[in-house]
Coordinates of C-alpha atoms and ligand atoms in Angstrom, one line a residue:
M1 CA 0.0 0.0 0.0
R2 CA 2.6 2.5 1.0
S3 CA 4.7 2.0 -2.0
K4 CA 1.9 3.2 -4.2
I5 CA 1.8 6.6 -2.4
E6 CA 5.5 6.7 -2.4
N7 CA 5.8 6.2 -6.1
R8 CA 3.1 8.7 -6.8
K9 CA 4.6 11.3 -4.5
S10 CA 8.1 11.1 -6.0
A11 CA 6.5 11.8 -9.4
P12 CA 7.8 15.3 -9.8
A13 CA 11.4 14.2 -9.6
R14 CA 10.9 11.6 -12.3
R15 CA 8.4 13.2 -14.5
A16 CA 9.9 15.0 -17.5
G17 CA 6.9 17.4 -17.7
K18 CA 5.9 20.2 -15.5
I19 CA 5.2 20.0 -11.8
K20 CA 1.5 20.6 -11.1
V21 CA 1.0 23.0 -8.3
A22 CA -2.4 23.6 -6.9
V23 CA -2.5 27.2 -5.5
I24 CA -5.4 27.5 -3.1
F25 CA -6.5 31.0 -2.2
G26 CA -9.4 33.0 -0.8
G27 CA -10.7 31.1 2.2
R28 CA -13.2 31.6 4.9
S29 CA -11.3 34.0 7.2
A30 CA -11.4 37.7 7.6
E31 CA -8.2 37.7 5.5
H32 CA -9.8 36.4 2.3
E33 CA -9.0 39.6 0.4
V34 CA -5.3 39.6 1.5
S35 CA -5.1 36.0 0.3
L36 CA -6.3 37.0 -3.2
V37 CA -3.5 39.6 -3.4
S38 CA -0.9 37.2 -2.1
A39 CA -2.0 34.5 -4.5
S40 CA -1.8 36.9 -7.4
S41 CA 1.8 37.6 -6.9
I42 CA 2.7 33.9 -6.3
I43 CA 0.9 32.9 -9.5
A44 CA 2.7 35.7 -11.4
A45 CA 6.1 34.7 -10.0
L46 CA 5.9 30.9 -10.4
D47 CA 8.1 29.8 -13.3
K48 CA 5.7 28.7 -16.0
E49 CA 8.4 26.6 -17.6
K50 CA 8.6 24.5 -14.5
Y51 CA 5.1 24.5 -13.2
E52 CA 1.6 24.0 -14.3
I53 CA -0.7 26.0 -12.0
I54 CA -4.1 24.8 -11.0
E55 CA -6.1 27.6 -9.4
I56 CA -8.4 26.7 -6.5
C57 CA -10.5 29.3 -4.7
I58 CA -12.3 28.8 -1.4
T59 CA -15.0 31.4 -1.3
K60 CA -15.9 33.2 1.9
E61 CA -18.8 30.9 2.3
G62 CA -16.5 27.9 2.0
K63 CA -17.3 26.7 -1.5
W64 CA -14.4 25.3 -3.5
L65 CA -14.0 26.4 -7.1
C66 CA -11.4 25.5 -9.6
G67 CA -10.5 26.8 -13.1
D68 CA -8.1 28.6 -15.3
G69 CA -8.0 32.4 -14.7
L70 CA -10.2 31.9 -11.7
L71 CA -8.3 34.4 -9.5
E72 CA -8.7 37.3 -11.9
R73 CA -12.4 36.5 -12.3
I74 CA -12.9 36.4 -8.5
K75 CA -11.0 39.6 -8.0
N76 CA -13.1 41.3 -10.6
K77 CA -16.3 39.7 -9.3
K78 CA -16.9 38.0 -12.6
N79 CA -17.1 34.5 -11.2
H80 CA -20.3 32.7 -10.9
Y81 CA -20.6 30.1 -8.3
E82 CA -22.3 27.7 -10.7
E83 CA -19.0 27.5 -12.5
G84 CA -18.0 24.3 -10.8
G85 CA -17.3 22.8 -7.4
S86 CA -14.1 21.0 -6.5
F87 CA -12.7 19.1 -3.6
I88 CA -9.6 17.3 -2.5
S89 CA -10.5 13.8 -1.3
P90 CA -9.0 12.6 2.0
D91 CA -8.5 9.2 0.5
P92 CA -5.1 8.9 -1.2
F93 CA -6.3 6.1 -3.4
F94 CA -9.5 7.9 -4.6
N95 CA -8.5 8.3 -8.1
Y96 CA -11.7 9.4 -9.7
P97 CA -11.7 13.0 -10.6
S98 CA -11.1 14.3 -7.1
L99 CA -10.2 17.8 -7.8
V100 CA -13.1 18.5 -10.0
D101 CA -13.8 21.5 -12.2
G102 CA -16.7 22.1 -14.4
P103 CA -15.5 21.9 -18.0
P104 CA -12.8 21.9 -19.3
R105 CA -10.5 20.0 -17.0
P106 CA -11.2 17.4 -14.4
F107 CA -8.1 16.5 -12.4
T108 CA -7.4 13.2 -10.7
K109 CA -5.4 13.4 -7.6
D110 CA -2.4 11.8 -9.3
D111 CA -2.3 15.0 -11.3
L112 CA -1.4 17.1 -8.3
D113 CA 2.2 17.1 -7.3
V114 CA 2.1 19.8 -4.6
I115 CA -0.4 22.1 -3.0
F116 CA 0.5 25.7 -2.2
P117 CA -2.0 27.0 0.3
V118 CA -2.1 30.8 0.2
L119 CA -4.8 31.1 2.9
H120 CA -4.3 33.5 5.8
G121 CA -6.0 33.0 9.1
T122 CA -8.6 30.5 10.3
F123 CA -9.6 27.6 8.0
G124 CA -6.3 27.9 6.1
E125 CA -3.4 28.8 8.3
D126 CA -4.6 27.0 11.4
G127 CA -4.1 23.3 10.6
T128 CA -7.6 22.5 9.5
I129 CA -6.9 22.3 5.8
Q130 CA -3.4 20.9 6.5
G131 CA -5.2 18.0 8.1
L132 CA -7.0 17.4 4.8
F133 CA -3.7 17.6 2.9
E134 CA -2.2 15.1 5.2
F135 CA -5.0 12.7 4.6
S136 CA -4.9 13.2 0.9
G137 CA -1.2 12.3 0.8
I138 CA -0.3 15.3 -1.4
P139 CA 2.8 17.3 -0.4
Y140 CA 2.0 20.9 0.6
V141 CA 3.9 24.0 1.3
G142 CA 4.4 25.2 4.9
A143 CA 3.8 24.0 8.4
G144 CA 1.9 20.9 9.2
V145 CA -1.2 20.5 11.4
L146 CA 0.5 21.1 14.7
G147 CA 2.8 24.0 13.7
S148 CA -0.1 25.7 11.9
A149 CA -2.6 25.3 14.8
V150 CA -0.1 26.5 17.4
G151 CA 1.1 29.4 15.2
M152 CA -2.5 30.5 14.8
D153 CA -3.2 30.7 18.5
K154 CA -1.3 33.7 19.9
V155 CA -1.7 32.4 23.5
I156 CA -0.3 28.9 22.9
T157 CA 2.5 30.4 20.8
K158 CA 3.5 32.8 23.6
Q159 CA 3.4 30.0 26.2
L160 CA 5.7 27.8 24.1
C161 CA 8.0 30.7 23.3
E162 CA 8.2 31.7 27.0
N163 CA 9.0 28.1 27.8
V164 CA 12.2 28.2 25.8
G165 CA 13.2 31.6 27.1
I166 CA 12.0 33.9 24.4
P167 CA 10.8 37.2 26.0
V168 CA 7.2 38.1 25.4
A169 CA 5.1 41.1 26.5
P170 CA 3.3 40.3 29.8
Y171 CA -0.2 39.0 29.2
I172 CA -3.5 37.5 30.4
W173 CA -5.9 35.4 28.5
F174 CA -9.5 34.2 29.1
F175 CA -12.4 32.6 27.4
E176 CA -15.6 34.4 26.6
N177 CA -17.7 32.6 29.2
E178 CA -15.2 33.4 31.9
F179 CA -15.5 37.1 31.0
R180 CA -19.3 37.0 30.9
N181 CA -19.4 35.4 34.3
S182 CA -16.7 37.4 36.1
S183 CA -15.9 40.5 34.0
Q184 CA -15.1 42.6 37.1
K185 CA -12.6 40.1 38.4
I186 CA -10.9 39.8 35.1
I187 CA -10.7 43.5 34.6
N188 CA -9.2 43.9 38.0
Q189 CA -6.6 41.3 37.2
I190 CA -5.7 43.0 33.9
E191 CA -5.3 46.4 35.6
K192 CA -3.3 44.9 38.4
K193 CA -1.0 42.8 36.3
L194 CA -0.6 44.8 33.1
G195 CA -1.9 48.4 33.6
Y196 CA -2.7 50.7 30.6
P197 CA -2.1 51.0 27.7
L198 CA -3.0 47.4 26.5
F199 CA -3.5 45.5 23.4
V200 CA -6.6 43.4 23.1
K201 CA -6.5 40.5 20.6
P202 CA -8.7 37.6 19.5
A203 CA -6.3 34.7 20.2
N204 CA -6.7 33.4 16.6
S205 CA -6.4 36.4 14.4
G206 CA -4.4 38.0 11.7
S207 CA -4.0 41.2 9.7
S208 CA -4.9 43.0 12.9
V209 CA -8.5 42.2 12.4
G210 CA -10.3 42.5 15.8
I211 CA -7.2 44.0 17.5
S212 CA -7.3 47.3 19.3
K213 CA -5.4 49.3 21.8
A214 CA -7.0 50.3 25.1
K215 CA -5.9 53.2 27.2
N216 CA -8.5 53.1 29.9
R217 CA -11.2 50.8 31.4
K218 CA -13.9 52.1 29.1
S219 CA -11.9 51.4 26.0
L220 CA -10.8 48.0 27.4
I221 CA -14.3 46.8 27.7
K222 CA -15.1 48.1 24.2
S223 CA -12.0 46.4 22.8
I224 CA -12.9 43.1 24.5
K225 CA -16.3 43.2 23.0
L226 CA -14.8 43.8 19.5
A227 CA -12.3 40.9 19.9
L228 CA -15.1 38.6 21.0
N229 CA -16.7 39.1 17.6
Y230 CA -13.8 37.1 16.2
D231 CA -12.9 34.5 18.8
R232 CA -14.1 33.1 22.1
K233 CA -10.5 33.2 23.4
I234 CA -9.0 36.6 24.2
L235 CA -5.4 37.7 24.7
I236 CA -4.6 40.9 26.6
E237 CA -1.1 42.2 26.4
K238 CA 0.8 45.0 28.0
S239 CA 1.6 47.6 25.3
I240 CA 5.3 47.8 24.5
E241 CA 5.5 51.5 24.1
N242 CA 8.1 53.3 21.8
A243 CA 8.9 50.0 20.1
R244 CA 10.1 49.3 16.6
E245 CA 8.4 46.5 14.7
I246 CA 11.1 44.1 13.5
E247 CA 10.4 41.1 11.3
I248 CA 12.5 38.1 10.2
S249 CA 11.7 35.5 7.5
V250 CA 12.5 31.8 8.1
L251 CA 12.8 29.2 5.4
G252 CA 13.5 25.5 5.7
N253 CA 12.3 22.3 7.4
D254 CA 14.5 20.8 10.1
D255 CA 17.5 23.0 9.4
P256 CA 15.9 26.4 8.6
E257 CA 17.7 29.6 7.6
V258 CA 16.9 33.2 8.6
S259 CA 16.8 36.4 6.6
V260 CA 18.1 39.8 7.4
P261 CA 15.7 41.7 9.6
G262 CA 13.2 44.2 8.3
E263 CA 11.4 47.1 10.0
I264 CA 7.9 48.3 9.6
I265 CA 7.2 52.0 10.1
S266 CA 3.4 52.0 10.6
S267 CA 1.3 54.9 9.3
N268 CA -1.0 54.6 12.2
E269 CA -0.5 54.5 16.0
F270 CA -0.1 50.7 15.6
Y271 CA 0.1 48.5 12.5
D272 CA -3.6 48.0 12.0
Y273 CA -5.5 46.7 8.9
D274 CA -5.6 50.1 7.2
A275 CA -1.9 50.8 7.8
K276 CA -1.1 47.3 6.5
Y277 CA -3.2 47.3 3.3
I278 CA -5.3 50.3 2.6
D279 CA -3.7 53.7 3.2
G280 CA -0.4 52.8 1.5
K281 CA 1.6 55.0 3.8
S282 CA 3.4 52.5 6.0
E283 CA 7.0 51.8 5.1
A284 CA 9.3 48.9 5.2
I285 CA 13.0 49.4 5.9
I286 CA 15.1 46.5 4.6
P287 CA 17.4 45.7 6.1
A288 CA 16.4 47.2 9.5
K289 CA 19.1 49.3 11.0
L290 CA 19.9 47.5 14.2
A291 CA 23.1 46.8 16.0
N292 CA 24.7 43.4 15.2
P293 CA 24.1 41.8 18.6
T294 CA 20.4 42.7 18.3
I295 CA 20.2 41.3 14.8
K296 CA 21.9 38.1 16.1
K297 CA 19.4 37.9 19.0
V298 CA 16.2 38.4 16.9
Q299 CA 17.5 35.8 14.4
E300 CA 18.2 33.4 17.2
Y301 CA 14.7 33.9 18.7
A302 CA 13.1 33.6 15.2
L303 CA 14.7 30.1 14.8
L304 CA 13.9 29.1 18.3
G305 CA 10.2 30.2 17.9
F306 CA 10.0 28.3 14.5
R307 CA 11.4 25.2 16.2
S308 CA 9.2 25.5 19.3
I309 CA 6.0 25.5 17.4
D310 CA 7.2 22.7 15.1
C311 CA 7.0 24.8 12.0
A312 CA 8.1 23.8 8.5
G313 CA 8.7 25.4 5.2
M314 CA 8.3 29.1 6.0
A315 CA 7.3 31.6 8.6
R316 CA 7.7 35.3 9.3
V317 CA 8.5 35.9 12.9
D318 CA 7.6 39.4 14.3
F319 CA 9.2 41.2 17.2
L320 CA 8.9 44.5 19.1
V321 CA 12.2 46.1 19.9
T322 CA 12.2 49.1 22.3
K323 CA 13.8 52.2 20.8
K324 CA 15.9 53.3 23.7
T325 CA 17.0 50.0 25.3
N326 CA 16.8 47.5 22.4
K327 CA 14.8 45.2 24.6
I328 CA 13.4 42.4 22.3
Y329 CA 9.9 41.0 22.7
F330 CA 8.6 38.2 20.5
N331 CA 5.2 39.3 19.1
E332 CA 3.9 36.5 16.8
I333 CA 4.7 33.9 14.2
N334 CA 2.9 33.8 10.8
T335 CA 3.0 30.3 9.2
I336 CA 1.5 31.6 5.9
P337 CA 2.9 35.1 5.8
G338 CA 1.7 37.8 3.4
F339 CA 3.0 37.2 -0.1
T340 CA 1.9 40.4 -1.9
S341 CA 4.6 42.1 -4.0
I342 CA 5.2 44.5 -1.1
S343 CA 5.1 41.9 1.6
M344 CA 7.9 41.5 4.0
Y345 CA 8.4 37.7 3.7
P346 CA 9.6 37.7 0.1
K347 CA 11.2 41.1 0.4
L348 CA 13.4 40.0 3.3
W349 CA 14.5 37.0 1.2
E350 CA 15.3 39.2 -1.8
A351 CA 17.4 41.4 0.5
S352 CA 19.1 38.2 1.7
G353 CA 20.0 37.2 -1.9
L354 CA 17.1 34.9 -2.7
R355 CA 14.8 36.2 -5.5
Y356 CA 11.0 35.6 -5.4
P357 CA 10.8 32.9 -8.1
R358 CA 13.7 31.0 -6.5
L359 CA 12.1 31.4 -3.1
L360 CA 8.9 29.7 -4.5
D361 CA 11.1 26.9 -6.0
K362 CA 12.6 26.3 -2.6
L363 CA 9.2 26.2 -0.9
I364 CA 7.9 23.7 -3.3
H365 CA 11.1 21.6 -3.0
L366 CA 10.8 21.8 0.8
A367 CA 7.1 20.6 0.6
I368 CA 8.2 17.5 -1.4
E369 CA 11.1 16.8 0.9
K370 CA 8.9 17.0 4.0
K371 CA 6.5 14.5 2.4
K372 CA 9.3 12.1 1.5
Q373 CA 10.6 12.3 5.1
S374 CA 7.1 11.6 6.5
I375 CA 6.8 8.5 4.2
R376 CA 10.2 7.3 5.5
K377 CA 8.8 7.6 9.0
G378 CA 5.8 5.4 7.9
K379 CA 4.0 3.0 10.1
N380 CA 6.2 0.0 10.0
F381 CA 5.0 -1.7 13.1
T382 CA 3.3 -5.1 12.6
P383 CA 2.3 -7.1 15.7
K384 CA 4.1 -10.4 15.9
N385 CA 0.9 -12.3 15.9
E386 CA -2.7 -11.6 15.1
W387 CA -3.6 -11.2 18.8
Y388 CA -6.6 -9.1 18.1
R389 CA -8.6 -11.8 16.4
N390 CA -11.1 -13.7 18.6
Ligands
ADP1 N1 2.1 44.2 23.0 C1 2.1 45.1 22.0 N2 2.8 46.3 22.2 C2 2.8 47.2 21.2 N3 2.2 47.0 20.0 C3 1.6 45.9 19.7 C4 1.5 44.9 20.7 N4 0.8 43.8 20.2 C5 0.5 44.2 19.0 N5 0.9 45.4 18.7 C6 0.6 46.2 17.4 O1 -0.5 45.6 16.8 C7 -0.2 45.0 15.5 C8 -1.0 43.7 15.3 O2 -0.7 42.8 16.3 P1 -0.3 41.3 16.0 O3 -0.2 40.6 17.3 O4 0.9 41.3 15.2 O5 -1.6 40.8 15.2 P2 -1.8 40.2 13.7 O6 -1.6 38.7 13.8 O7 -3.2 40.5 13.4 O8 -0.8 40.9 12.8 C9 1.3 44.8 15.6 O9 1.9 44.8 14.3 C10 1.7 46.0 16.4 O10 1.7 47.2 15.6
MG2 MG1 1.2 40.9 13.1

């Protein structure tokens, strides 16, 4: 049984033709639009001599679509949902058209060499779809189920990072029902342990959606209510004032490499959704001007964070570094970082000597490598007798 998967999954290396890459974009999270822009630049940069690209869109409602030129149609709202559903079967031997388009092209799963999920946030970056990929047996770019799920949850990520000695901003977290039942007690704890100003975040969030800064009790309550619209788990962090936002790109599986650091100069008081994508006034400084020991330290923490959450393929690790004292705080890890043409992840690699198309080659190669490794670690155990029979 295993050898059949093995043969199929080593196909790209042996096949003379192009590697078929399914780029999955859109998704059900609040970051759907960001994903469309990330996917556009990935599709534009993938070497068409090497790769055949299969476009798959997951709509905000969760419908799967597949077809040539789909991304452009979706962005221009020219797509009709009737145009054809698609799905990836969790059964690796299901060889009927399993990634189905309406006409003209049905794909069997043997046609897919690698999946490139370009889905930010929940239902894409959080391990859910990675679980499906694992079942399907198709190699995929980026972290596996555990790394994705942990990286998505800011509380668990912080706990794991703290555990290996990476400094994080002081924090408190709670579930929605706990807040509903004892809001006064929780607010008192927050004020006592953290004080103002504070950052209030849905534990599973991205692109700053649902995140706000609270400067007093009234705005704290408002911020918690906002965050509860996005998650039942809430993270409250002490605000690191007068801090620089420093980001590092990581690439690799078990022996990852780090890029030079970059700095974000946000156009708003903090790097919110508008400052990230809409007003166009935020700036990126690459490489960030930091003293060498600080660079070494953030790179070391980035690798340690990557390892701690069991990440693979890629991640962008973000830090806050205080302006006066250069004190470093880990902020978060993004397992499917932004890939727009102005996004930090590819830009940091470019500044480190790795051009965008080559970066994509590496990511695809790493996905195939990871799959081979997991096949080698297959389930070889067979009981010495059939003890389980009656
Ligand atoms: N503890 C903090 N102190 C200061 N600024 C913060 C803090 N936490 C978050 N921020 C600001 O909020 C932005 C978004 O927070 P972040 O945790 O990175 O969420 P997201 O995953 O949505 O990007 C950061 O880029 C930074 O500008
Ligand atoms: Mg962030």
